[in-house]
Amino acid sequence: MPSIQHRGVGWALRTLRVNSVFASPESLQRSLGSPPRLGAAPTPPSKLRRDFRCQPQARQPGGGAESWRNWPVWELTPRTFLPATTVIYFHGGAYVREAISQHWGLVEQLLREVPARVVFPRYPLAPGTHPGPSSSDPEAAPTPSSAEATVTGAAGLIAHWAAMVGAGEVVVMGDSAGAGLALAAVQHLRDIGGGVGLPRRLVLISPWLDVTMSDPEQAALERGDPILGRAGLAEAGRIYAAELGVEHPFASPLFGSMTDLPPLTVLASTGDLLLPDARRLVAAARAAGVDVHYDEQPGLFHDFALLPVPEGGAARALDEVLGQVLRHGLVALFETLVFEEAGDFSHGLWFLIYLAGTAAALTLALLVAAAACALAPRSPTGSQRAFHVLAHPDNRILPVKEDETLLDAPGARTRRTGAFGGFTTLSLRGADAEQTS
């Protein structure tokens, strides 16, 4: 059963008639020429710019597969190090709306919890949409374009990062229309080849994959979805597809081949108008031999995984969404330290064996040190000299400058447990340890 918070958000969305934009082709058309709606956040918010390194690419003229170079594209990374994993994220918005704050919330979670480098493009919206700020602004919206140019540019962006960091380090994510763009771009990249491998994984959240909106199951689902409507979405899809037609795989990747795709993670929910798209994708991909992780939540509406509700937090923490990326980031870091430093795979394997032997030897040495410490006499109170290491309250070892004198605080429960190889260890507990350190 949906949580109280989820039901409250649904009530608010229905009260505000958020889905009225998609109620008819006319209402969708009227919205195209309007300024960006309340809540739009097409550029990184100040909090992300403050807490993370946020580097916009220099915009350059380009066409075809290089058209992405004229899009605003931000590379966001933690300030202290460069992660091994790169996530390219395409936001949703029915191809006619900019990113919103919830998209940046997911970006922040990827930066903090994976952590990953996140590449976030402000890709062109469909023809006829509001042009946005002045073109002199380097972060301004690119010129609106149809599916052919947008998918080609998105595929070029993915290929660029695959060549930069290695295809095995790239995860492509998207929600709603952004998920459709992500799948179409990867299908196109597979079809054109070019020597660049496909990304490690595709993560699709509430994907919009068939802009025809012709699935018969959607009539019943529409009544319960407070965000989307069939008629307006079909009009947005028609505008986006342009001369290609709505059944072209660039606009509706469900009509494309699923053969030889990378592993898929798909999140869906039974209260989402686009649920049939997700189910059809999973069936077709599995029939083509693609590895698919599918999570379908009962009773939740469209894009629930981005919302500040318990179900959204649980979905974002799914093993296949964050955990899969996290595990790969750690594995990639280890492979960089071991195999790339050691040479080819065979040499790396021997180096791995060497590391295992070294670890075993160090473990034995530490056991001997622990035994020696346990048998050592108790030290007198007063000033103690510690070399190199100090025990933290949670028993982690923190570095201390050599020859730094540590004075026992009055009443501090400190105990010299022994010396080994020029190192002195102290056992401290609770607040006394914090005061001393």
CSV table of C-alpha atoms in Angstrom, one decimal, residues 3-415:
chain,number,residue,atom,x,y,z
A,3,SER,CA,2.6,5.5,2.1
A,4,ILE,CA,0.8,8.4,3.6
A,5,GLN,CA,3.4,10.8,2.1
A,6,HIS,CA,2.9,9.3,-1.4
A,7,ARG,CA,-0.9,9.7,-1.1
A,8,GLY,CA,-0.4,13.2,0.1
A,9,VAL,CA,1.7,14.1,-2.9
A,10,GLY,CA,-0.8,12.5,-5.2
A,11,TRP,CA,-3.6,14.6,-3.6
A,12,ALA,CA,-1.6,17.8,-4.1
A,13,LEU,CA,-0.9,16.9,-7.7
A,14,ARG,CA,-4.5,16.3,-8.5
A,15,THR,CA,-5.6,19.4,-6.6
A,16,LEU,CA,-3.2,21.5,-8.7
A,17,ARG,CA,-4.3,19.7,-11.8
A,18,VAL,CA,-0.6,19.1,-12.9
A,19,ASN,CA,-1.8,16.7,-15.6
A,20,SER,CA,-3.9,19.4,-17.3
A,21,VAL,CA,-1.1,20.2,-19.6
A,22,PHE,CA,-1.4,16.7,-21.0
A,23,ALA,CA,-5.2,16.7,-21.1
A,24,SER,CA,-5.5,17.4,-24.8
A,25,PRO,CA,-3.3,18.3,-27.8
A,26,GLU,CA,-4.5,21.9,-27.5
A,27,SER,CA,-3.4,22.3,-23.9
A,28,LEU,CA,0.0,20.8,-24.8
A,29,GLN,CA,0.4,23.2,-27.7
A,30,ARG,CA,-0.5,26.2,-25.5
A,31,SER,CA,2.2,25.2,-23.0
A,32,LEU,CA,5.0,25.1,-25.6
A,33,GLY,CA,5.2,28.8,-26.0
A,34,SER,CA,5.0,29.6,-22.3
A,35,PRO,CA,8.0,30.5,-20.2
A,36,PRO,CA,9.5,27.7,-18.1
A,37,ARG,CA,7.1,26.5,-15.4
A,38,LEU,CA,7.4,27.0,-11.7
A,39,GLY,CA,9.9,24.5,-10.3
A,40,ALA,CA,11.9,24.2,-13.5
A,41,ALA,CA,15.7,23.9,-12.7
A,42,PRO,CA,17.4,23.5,-16.0
A,43,THR,CA,20.9,24.3,-14.6
A,44,PRO,CA,22.7,23.0,-11.5
A,45,PRO,CA,21.4,24.6,-8.3
A,46,SER,CA,23.7,26.7,-6.1
A,47,LYS,CA,23.9,23.9,-3.5
A,48,LEU,CA,25.4,21.5,-6.0
A,49,ARG,CA,27.8,24.1,-7.3
A,50,ARG,CA,28.9,24.8,-3.7
A,51,ASP,CA,29.3,21.3,-2.5
A,52,PHE,CA,30.7,19.7,-5.6
A,53,ARG,CA,33.0,20.5,-8.5
A,54,CYS,CA,30.7,21.6,-11.3
A,55,GLN,CA,32.4,22.1,-14.6
A,56,PRO,CA,30.4,23.2,-17.7
A,57,GLN,CA,31.8,22.3,-21.0
A,58,ALA,CA,32.9,24.9,-23.5
A,59,ARG,CA,30.2,25.1,-26.1
A,60,GLN,CA,31.3,24.7,-29.7
A,61,PRO,CA,29.5,24.5,-33.0
A,62,GLY,CA,28.8,21.0,-34.2
A,63,GLY,CA,26.4,18.9,-36.1
A,64,GLY,CA,25.4,15.3,-36.3
A,65,ALA,CA,27.1,13.1,-33.7
A,66,GLU,CA,29.0,16.2,-32.6
A,67,SER,CA,25.9,18.4,-32.0
A,68,TRP,CA,26.1,17.7,-28.3
A,69,ARG,CA,29.1,20.0,-28.2
A,70,ASN,CA,26.7,22.9,-28.6
A,71,TRP,CA,24.6,21.8,-25.6
A,72,PRO,CA,25.1,22.9,-22.1
A,73,VAL,CA,26.7,19.8,-20.5
A,74,TRP,CA,27.9,19.8,-16.9
A,75,GLU,CA,30.4,17.4,-15.4
A,76,LEU,CA,29.9,17.1,-11.7
A,77,THR,CA,32.4,15.3,-9.4
A,78,PRO,CA,33.2,15.2,-5.6
A,79,ARG,CA,35.7,17.9,-4.7
A,80,THR,CA,38.3,15.6,-3.1
A,81,PHE,CA,38.8,12.9,-5.8
A,82,LEU,CA,37.8,11.8,-9.3
A,83,PRO,CA,35.5,8.7,-9.2
A,84,ALA,CA,36.0,5.7,-11.6
A,85,THR,CA,32.4,5.5,-12.6
A,86,THR,CA,30.7,8.0,-14.9
A,87,VAL,CA,26.9,8.3,-15.0
A,88,ILE,CA,25.4,10.1,-18.0
A,89,TYR,CA,21.9,11.3,-16.9
A,90,PHE,CA,19.1,12.3,-19.3
A,91,HIS,CA,16.2,14.1,-17.6
A,92,GLY,CA,12.6,13.6,-18.2
A,93,GLY,CA,9.9,16.1,-19.3
A,94,ALA,CA,8.1,14.7,-22.3
A,95,TYR,CA,10.7,16.2,-24.6
A,96,VAL,CA,9.0,19.6,-24.0
A,97,ARG,CA,10.0,20.5,-20.5
A,98,GLU,CA,13.3,21.2,-18.8
A,99,ALA,CA,14.8,19.5,-15.8
A,100,ILE,CA,13.3,20.1,-12.3
A,101,SER,CA,14.8,20.1,-8.8
A,102,GLN,CA,14.0,16.4,-8.3
A,103,HIS,CA,16.5,15.5,-11.1
A,104,TRP,CA,19.2,17.4,-9.4
A,105,GLY,CA,18.3,15.6,-6.1
A,106,LEU,CA,19.1,12.3,-7.7
A,107,VAL,CA,22.3,13.7,-9.2
A,108,GLU,CA,23.4,14.7,-5.7
A,109,GLN,CA,22.6,11.3,-4.4
A,110,LEU,CA,24.8,9.7,-7.1
A,111,LEU,CA,27.6,12.1,-6.2
A,112,ARG,CA,27.4,11.4,-2.5
A,113,GLU,CA,26.5,7.7,-2.3
A,114,VAL,CA,28.1,6.0,-5.2
A,115,PRO,CA,30.2,8.3,-5.6
A,116,ALA,CA,30.2,8.9,-9.3
A,117,ARG,CA,31.1,11.5,-11.9
A,118,VAL,CA,27.8,12.7,-13.3
A,119,VAL,CA,27.5,14.1,-16.8
A,120,PHE,CA,24.2,16.1,-17.1
A,121,PRO,CA,23.3,17.4,-20.6
A,122,ARG,CA,20.7,20.1,-21.2
A,123,TYR,CA,19.6,18.5,-24.4
A,124,PRO,CA,17.4,20.3,-27.0
A,125,LEU,CA,13.6,20.2,-26.4
A,126,ALA,CA,11.1,19.5,-29.2
A,127,PRO,CA,10.5,22.1,-31.9
A,128,GLY,CA,8.2,24.9,-30.9
A,129,THR,CA,9.2,25.0,-27.2
A,130,HIS,CA,10.1,28.2,-25.4
A,131,PRO,CA,13.5,29.3,-26.5
A,132,GLY,CA,14.8,30.0,-23.0
A,133,PRO,CA,17.3,32.7,-22.0
A,134,SER,CA,19.5,34.7,-24.4
A,135,SER,CA,21.8,32.6,-26.6
A,136,SER,CA,24.8,34.7,-25.1
A,137,ASP,CA,24.3,32.8,-21.9
A,138,PRO,CA,26.7,29.7,-22.0
A,139,GLU,CA,24.2,27.7,-20.0
A,140,ALA,CA,21.2,28.7,-22.2
A,141,ALA,CA,18.9,26.1,-23.7
A,142,PRO,CA,20.1,24.9,-27.1
A,143,THR,CA,18.1,25.4,-30.2
A,144,PRO,CA,15.0,23.1,-30.2
A,145,SER,CA,15.4,20.1,-32.4
A,146,SER,CA,13.5,16.9,-33.3
A,147,ALA,CA,14.3,13.3,-32.4
A,148,GLU,CA,16.8,12.7,-35.2
A,149,ALA,CA,19.2,15.4,-34.2
A,150,THR,CA,18.7,14.9,-30.4
A,151,VAL,CA,19.3,11.1,-30.5
A,152,THR,CA,22.3,11.4,-32.7
A,153,GLY,CA,23.8,14.0,-30.4
A,154,ALA,CA,23.0,12.0,-27.3
A,155,ALA,CA,24.7,9.0,-28.9
A,156,GLY,CA,27.8,11.2,-29.7
A,157,LEU,CA,27.9,12.3,-26.1
A,158,ILE,CA,27.9,8.7,-24.8
A,159,ALA,CA,30.5,7.7,-27.3
A,160,HIS,CA,32.7,10.6,-26.3
A,161,TRP,CA,32.7,9.6,-22.6
A,162,ALA,CA,33.1,5.9,-23.5
A,163,ALA,CA,36.3,6.8,-25.4
A,164,MET,CA,37.4,9.1,-22.6
A,165,VAL,CA,37.1,6.8,-19.6
A,166,GLY,CA,36.3,3.4,-21.1
A,167,ALA,CA,32.9,2.1,-22.0
A,168,GLY,CA,33.0,-0.3,-19.0
A,169,GLU,CA,33.1,2.8,-16.7
A,170,VAL,CA,30.0,4.4,-18.1
A,171,VAL,CA,26.4,4.0,-16.8
A,172,VAL,CA,23.6,5.7,-18.8
A,173,MET,CA,20.5,6.7,-16.8
A,174,GLY,CA,17.3,8.5,-17.6
A,175,ASP,CA,13.7,9.0,-16.4
A,176,SER,CA,10.5,9.2,-18.4
A,177,ALA,CA,11.3,10.8,-21.7
A,178,GLY,CA,15.0,10.9,-20.7
A,179,ALA,CA,14.9,7.1,-20.4
A,180,GLY,CA,13.5,6.9,-23.9
A,181,LEU,CA,16.3,9.1,-25.2
A,182,ALA,CA,18.9,7.0,-23.3
A,183,LEU,CA,17.6,3.8,-24.8
A,184,ALA,CA,17.3,5.2,-28.3
A,185,ALA,CA,20.8,6.7,-28.1
A,186,VAL,CA,22.4,3.4,-27.0
A,187,GLN,CA,20.5,1.5,-29.7
A,188,HIS,CA,21.9,4.0,-32.3
A,189,LEU,CA,25.4,3.7,-30.9
A,190,ARG,CA,25.1,-0.1,-31.2
A,191,ASP,CA,23.9,0.1,-34.8
A,192,ILE,CA,26.6,2.5,-36.0
A,193,GLY,CA,29.5,0.7,-34.3
A,194,GLY,CA,32.6,2.8,-34.7
A,195,GLY,CA,34.8,0.9,-32.4
A,196,VAL,CA,33.4,2.4,-29.2
A,197,GLY,CA,31.9,-0.1,-26.8
A,198,LEU,CA,28.4,0.2,-25.2
A,199,PRO,CA,28.0,1.4,-21.7
A,200,ARG,CA,28.2,-1.0,-18.8
A,201,ARG,CA,24.5,-0.6,-17.9
A,202,LEU,CA,21.3,1.2,-18.7
A,203,VAL,CA,19.1,2.4,-15.8
A,204,LEU,CA,15.6,3.5,-16.9
A,205,ILE,CA,13.1,5.0,-14.5
A,206,SER,CA,9.4,5.1,-15.4
A,207,PRO,CA,10.5,5.0,-19.1
A,208,TRP,CA,8.5,6.6,-22.0
A,209,LEU,CA,9.4,4.3,-24.9
A,210,ASP,CA,6.4,4.5,-27.3
A,211,VAL,CA,5.2,8.0,-28.1
A,212,THR,CA,2.3,6.7,-30.1
A,213,MET,CA,0.4,6.2,-26.8
A,214,SER,CA,-1.6,3.5,-28.4
A,215,ASP,CA,-1.4,0.7,-25.9
A,216,PRO,CA,-4.9,-0.3,-24.9
A,217,GLU,CA,-4.0,-0.8,-21.2
A,218,GLN,CA,-3.3,2.9,-20.9
A,219,ALA,CA,-6.9,3.9,-20.9
A,220,ALA,CA,-7.5,2.4,-17.5
A,221,LEU,CA,-4.2,3.6,-16.1
A,222,GLU,CA,-4.8,7.2,-17.1
A,223,ARG,CA,-7.5,7.6,-14.6
A,224,GLY,CA,-5.1,7.0,-11.7
A,225,ASP,CA,-2.1,9.0,-12.9
A,226,PRO,CA,-2.0,12.5,-11.5
A,227,ILE,CA,0.9,13.6,-13.7
A,228,LEU,CA,0.3,12.4,-17.3
A,229,GLY,CA,-2.4,12.2,-19.9
A,230,ARG,CA,-2.5,10.2,-23.2
A,231,ALA,CA,-3.7,12.9,-25.6
A,232,GLY,CA,-1.1,15.5,-24.5
A,233,LEU,CA,1.7,13.0,-24.5
A,234,ALA,CA,0.8,11.8,-28.0
A,235,GLU,CA,1.0,15.3,-29.2
A,236,ALA,CA,4.4,15.9,-27.6
A,237,GLY,CA,5.6,12.7,-29.2
A,238,ARG,CA,4.3,13.7,-32.6
A,239,ILE,CA,6.1,17.1,-32.4
A,240,TYR,CA,9.3,15.5,-31.2
A,241,ALA,CA,9.3,12.7,-33.8
A,242,ALA,CA,8.7,15.3,-36.6
A,243,GLU,CA,9.4,13.9,-40.1
A,244,LEU,CA,10.7,10.5,-38.8
A,245,GLY,CA,7.2,9.5,-37.6
A,246,VAL,CA,6.1,8.4,-34.2
A,247,GLU,CA,7.0,4.7,-34.8
A,248,HIS,CA,10.6,5.4,-35.6
A,249,PRO,CA,13.0,3.9,-33.0
A,250,PHE,CA,14.6,7.3,-32.4
A,251,ALA,CA,11.2,8.5,-31.0
A,252,SER,CA,9.8,5.2,-29.9
A,253,PRO,CA,12.7,2.9,-29.0
A,254,LEU,CA,10.3,0.1,-28.3
A,255,PHE,CA,10.1,-0.4,-32.0
A,256,GLY,CA,13.9,-0.8,-32.3
A,257,SER,CA,15.9,-4.0,-31.8
A,258,MET,CA,16.8,-5.1,-28.3
A,259,THR,CA,19.6,-7.4,-29.5
A,260,ASP,CA,23.1,-6.9,-27.9
A,261,LEU,CA,22.0,-4.2,-25.5
A,262,PRO,CA,23.9,-3.8,-22.3
A,263,PRO,CA,22.3,-5.0,-19.0
A,264,LEU,CA,19.1,-3.1,-18.1
A,265,THR,CA,17.7,-1.9,-14.9
A,266,VAL,CA,14.0,-0.8,-15.2
A,267,LEU,CA,11.9,0.8,-12.4
A,268,ALA,CA,8.2,1.0,-12.9
A,269,SER,CA,4.9,1.2,-11.0
A,270,THR,CA,1.4,0.0,-11.5
A,271,GLY,CA,-0.2,3.5,-11.1
A,272,ASP,CA,1.9,4.9,-14.0
A,273,LEU,CA,0.4,5.6,-17.3
A,274,LEU,CA,3.6,4.4,-18.9
A,275,LEU,CA,3.6,1.0,-17.1
A,276,PRO,CA,2.9,-0.9,-20.4
A,277,ASP,CA,6.1,0.6,-22.0
A,278,ALA,CA,8.2,-0.8,-19.2
A,279,ARG,CA,6.6,-4.3,-19.3
A,280,ARG,CA,6.9,-4.5,-23.1
A,281,LEU,CA,10.6,-3.5,-22.9
A,282,VAL,CA,11.4,-6.1,-20.3
A,283,ALA,CA,9.7,-8.8,-22.3
A,284,ALA,CA,11.4,-7.9,-25.5
A,285,ALA,CA,14.8,-7.4,-23.9
A,286,ARG,CA,14.7,-10.8,-22.1
A,287,ALA,CA,13.5,-12.5,-25.3
A,288,ALA,CA,16.6,-11.0,-27.0
A,289,GLY,CA,18.9,-12.4,-24.3
A,290,VAL,CA,19.5,-9.1,-22.5
A,291,ASP,CA,20.2,-9.3,-18.7
A,292,VAL,CA,17.3,-7.3,-17.1
A,293,HIS,CA,16.7,-6.3,-13.5
A,294,TYR,CA,13.0,-5.2,-13.3
A,295,ASP,CA,11.4,-3.7,-10.2
A,296,GLU,CA,7.7,-2.9,-10.3
A,297,GLN,CA,6.0,-1.2,-7.4
A,298,PRO,CA,2.3,-1.5,-6.7
A,299,GLY,CA,0.0,1.6,-6.6
A,300,LEU,CA,2.7,4.3,-7.2
A,301,PHE,CA,2.4,6.9,-9.9
A,302,HIS,CA,4.8,8.1,-12.6
A,303,ASP,CA,8.4,9.0,-11.7
A,304,PHE,CA,7.8,8.0,-8.1
A,305,ALA,CA,11.5,7.2,-7.7
A,306,LEU,CA,12.4,10.9,-7.9
A,307,LEU,CA,9.9,12.1,-5.3
A,308,PRO,CA,10.6,12.9,-1.7
A,309,VAL,CA,8.5,10.0,-0.4
A,310,PRO,CA,9.6,6.7,1.3
A,311,GLU,CA,9.0,4.7,-1.8
A,312,GLY,CA,11.2,7.1,-3.8
A,313,GLY,CA,14.0,6.8,-1.3
A,314,ALA,CA,13.8,3.0,-1.3
A,315,ALA,CA,13.8,2.9,-5.1
A,316,ARG,CA,16.8,5.2,-5.4
A,317,ALA,CA,18.6,2.9,-2.9
A,318,LEU,CA,17.9,-0.2,-4.9
A,319,ASP,CA,20.9,-2.5,-5.3
A,320,GLU,CA,20.6,-2.2,-9.1
A,321,VAL,CA,20.3,1.6,-9.1
A,322,LEU,CA,23.0,2.8,-6.7
A,323,GLY,CA,24.5,-0.5,-5.3
A,324,GLN,CA,25.3,-1.8,-8.8
A,325,VAL,CA,27.1,1.4,-9.7
A,326,LEU,CA,28.8,1.6,-6.3
A,327,ARG,CA,30.1,-2.0,-6.6
A,328,HIS,CA,31.4,-1.3,-10.0
A,329,GLY,CA,33.1,1.9,-8.9
A,330,LEU,CA,35.0,0.0,-6.2
A,331,VAL,CA,35.9,-2.8,-8.5
A,332,ALA,CA,37.1,-0.4,-11.2
A,333,LEU,CA,39.2,1.4,-8.6
A,334,PHE,CA,40.8,-1.9,-7.5
A,335,GLU,CA,41.4,-2.9,-11.1
A,336,THR,CA,43.1,0.4,-11.8
A,337,LEU,CA,45.4,-0.1,-8.8
A,338,VAL,CA,46.1,-3.7,-9.6
A,339,PHE,CA,45.9,-4.5,-13.3
A,340,GLU,CA,46.7,-1.2,-14.9
A,341,GLU,CA,49.7,-0.7,-12.6
A,342,ALA,CA,50.8,-4.3,-13.1
A,343,GLY,CA,50.5,-4.4,-16.9
A,344,ASP,CA,48.4,-7.0,-18.8
A,345,PHE,CA,45.9,-9.4,-17.2
A,346,SER,CA,48.3,-12.2,-16.7
A,347,HIS,CA,50.8,-10.0,-14.9
A,348,GLY,CA,48.0,-8.4,-12.9
A,349,LEU,CA,46.9,-11.9,-11.8
A,350,TRP,CA,50.3,-12.6,-10.4
A,351,PHE,CA,50.4,-9.2,-8.8
A,352,LEU,CA,47.0,-10.0,-7.2
A,353,ILE,CA,48.5,-13.2,-5.8
A,354,TYR,CA,51.4,-11.2,-4.5
A,355,LEU,CA,49.1,-8.8,-2.7
A,356,ALA,CA,47.2,-11.6,-1.1
A,357,GLY,CA,50.5,-13.1,0.2
A,358,THR,CA,51.6,-9.7,1.5
A,359,ALA,CA,48.2,-9.2,3.2
A,360,ALA,CA,48.6,-12.6,4.9
A,361,ALA,CA,52.1,-11.8,6.1
A,362,LEU,CA,50.9,-8.4,7.5
A,363,THR,CA,48.0,-10.1,9.3
A,364,LEU,CA,50.4,-12.6,10.9
A,365,ALA,CA,52.6,-9.7,12.0
A,366,LEU,CA,49.7,-7.8,13.5
A,367,LEU,CA,48.7,-10.9,15.4
A,368,VAL,CA,52.2,-11.2,16.9
A,369,ALA,CA,52.1,-7.4,17.7
A,370,ALA,CA,48.7,-7.9,19.5
A,371,ALA,CA,50.1,-10.7,21.5
A,372,ALA,CA,53.1,-8.6,22.5
A,373,CYS,CA,50.9,-5.7,23.5
A,374,ALA,CA,48.7,-7.9,25.7
A,375,LEU,CA,51.8,-9.2,27.6
A,376,ALA,CA,53.5,-5.8,28.0
A,377,PRO,CA,53.6,-4.1,31.4
A,378,ARG,CA,51.3,-1.2,32.2
A,379,SER,CA,52.8,2.2,31.6
A,380,PRO,CA,52.9,4.9,34.2
A,381,THR,CA,50.5,7.9,34.0
A,382,GLY,CA,51.6,11.3,32.8
A,383,SER,CA,53.0,12.5,29.6
A,384,GLN,CA,53.3,9.8,27.0
A,385,ARG,CA,55.0,9.9,23.6
A,386,ALA,CA,53.1,8.3,20.7
A,387,PHE,CA,54.7,7.5,17.4
A,388,HIS,CA,52.7,7.5,14.1
A,389,VAL,CA,49.4,5.9,15.3
A,390,LEU,CA,46.6,6.6,17.7
A,391,ALA,CA,43.5,4.7,18.4
A,392,HIS,CA,40.2,6.5,17.8
A,393,PRO,CA,37.1,5.9,20.0
A,394,ASP,CA,35.6,3.6,17.4
A,395,ASN,CA,39.0,1.7,17.3
A,396,ARG,CA,40.0,3.1,13.9
A,397,ILE,CA,43.6,4.1,13.6
A,398,LEU,CA,44.3,7.7,12.9
A,399,PRO,CA,47.7,9.1,11.9
A,400,VAL,CA,49.6,11.3,14.4
A,401,LYS,CA,52.7,13.3,13.7
A,402,GLU,CA,56.0,11.7,14.7
A,403,ASP,CA,57.3,12.8,18.1
A,404,GLU,CA,54.0,14.6,18.9
A,405,THR,CA,53.6,14.6,22.7
A,406,LEU,CA,50.1,13.6,24.0
A,407,LEU,CA,49.2,14.8,27.5
A,408,ASP,CA,46.7,12.7,29.4
A,409,ALA,CA,43.6,14.7,30.4
A,410,PRO,CA,42.7,14.7,34.0
A,411,GLY,CA,40.8,11.4,34.7
A,412,ALA,CA,41.4,10.2,31.1
A,413,ARG,CA,41.3,6.4,30.9
A,414,THR,CA,44.4,5.8,28.8
A,415,ARG,CA,46.5,2.7,28.7
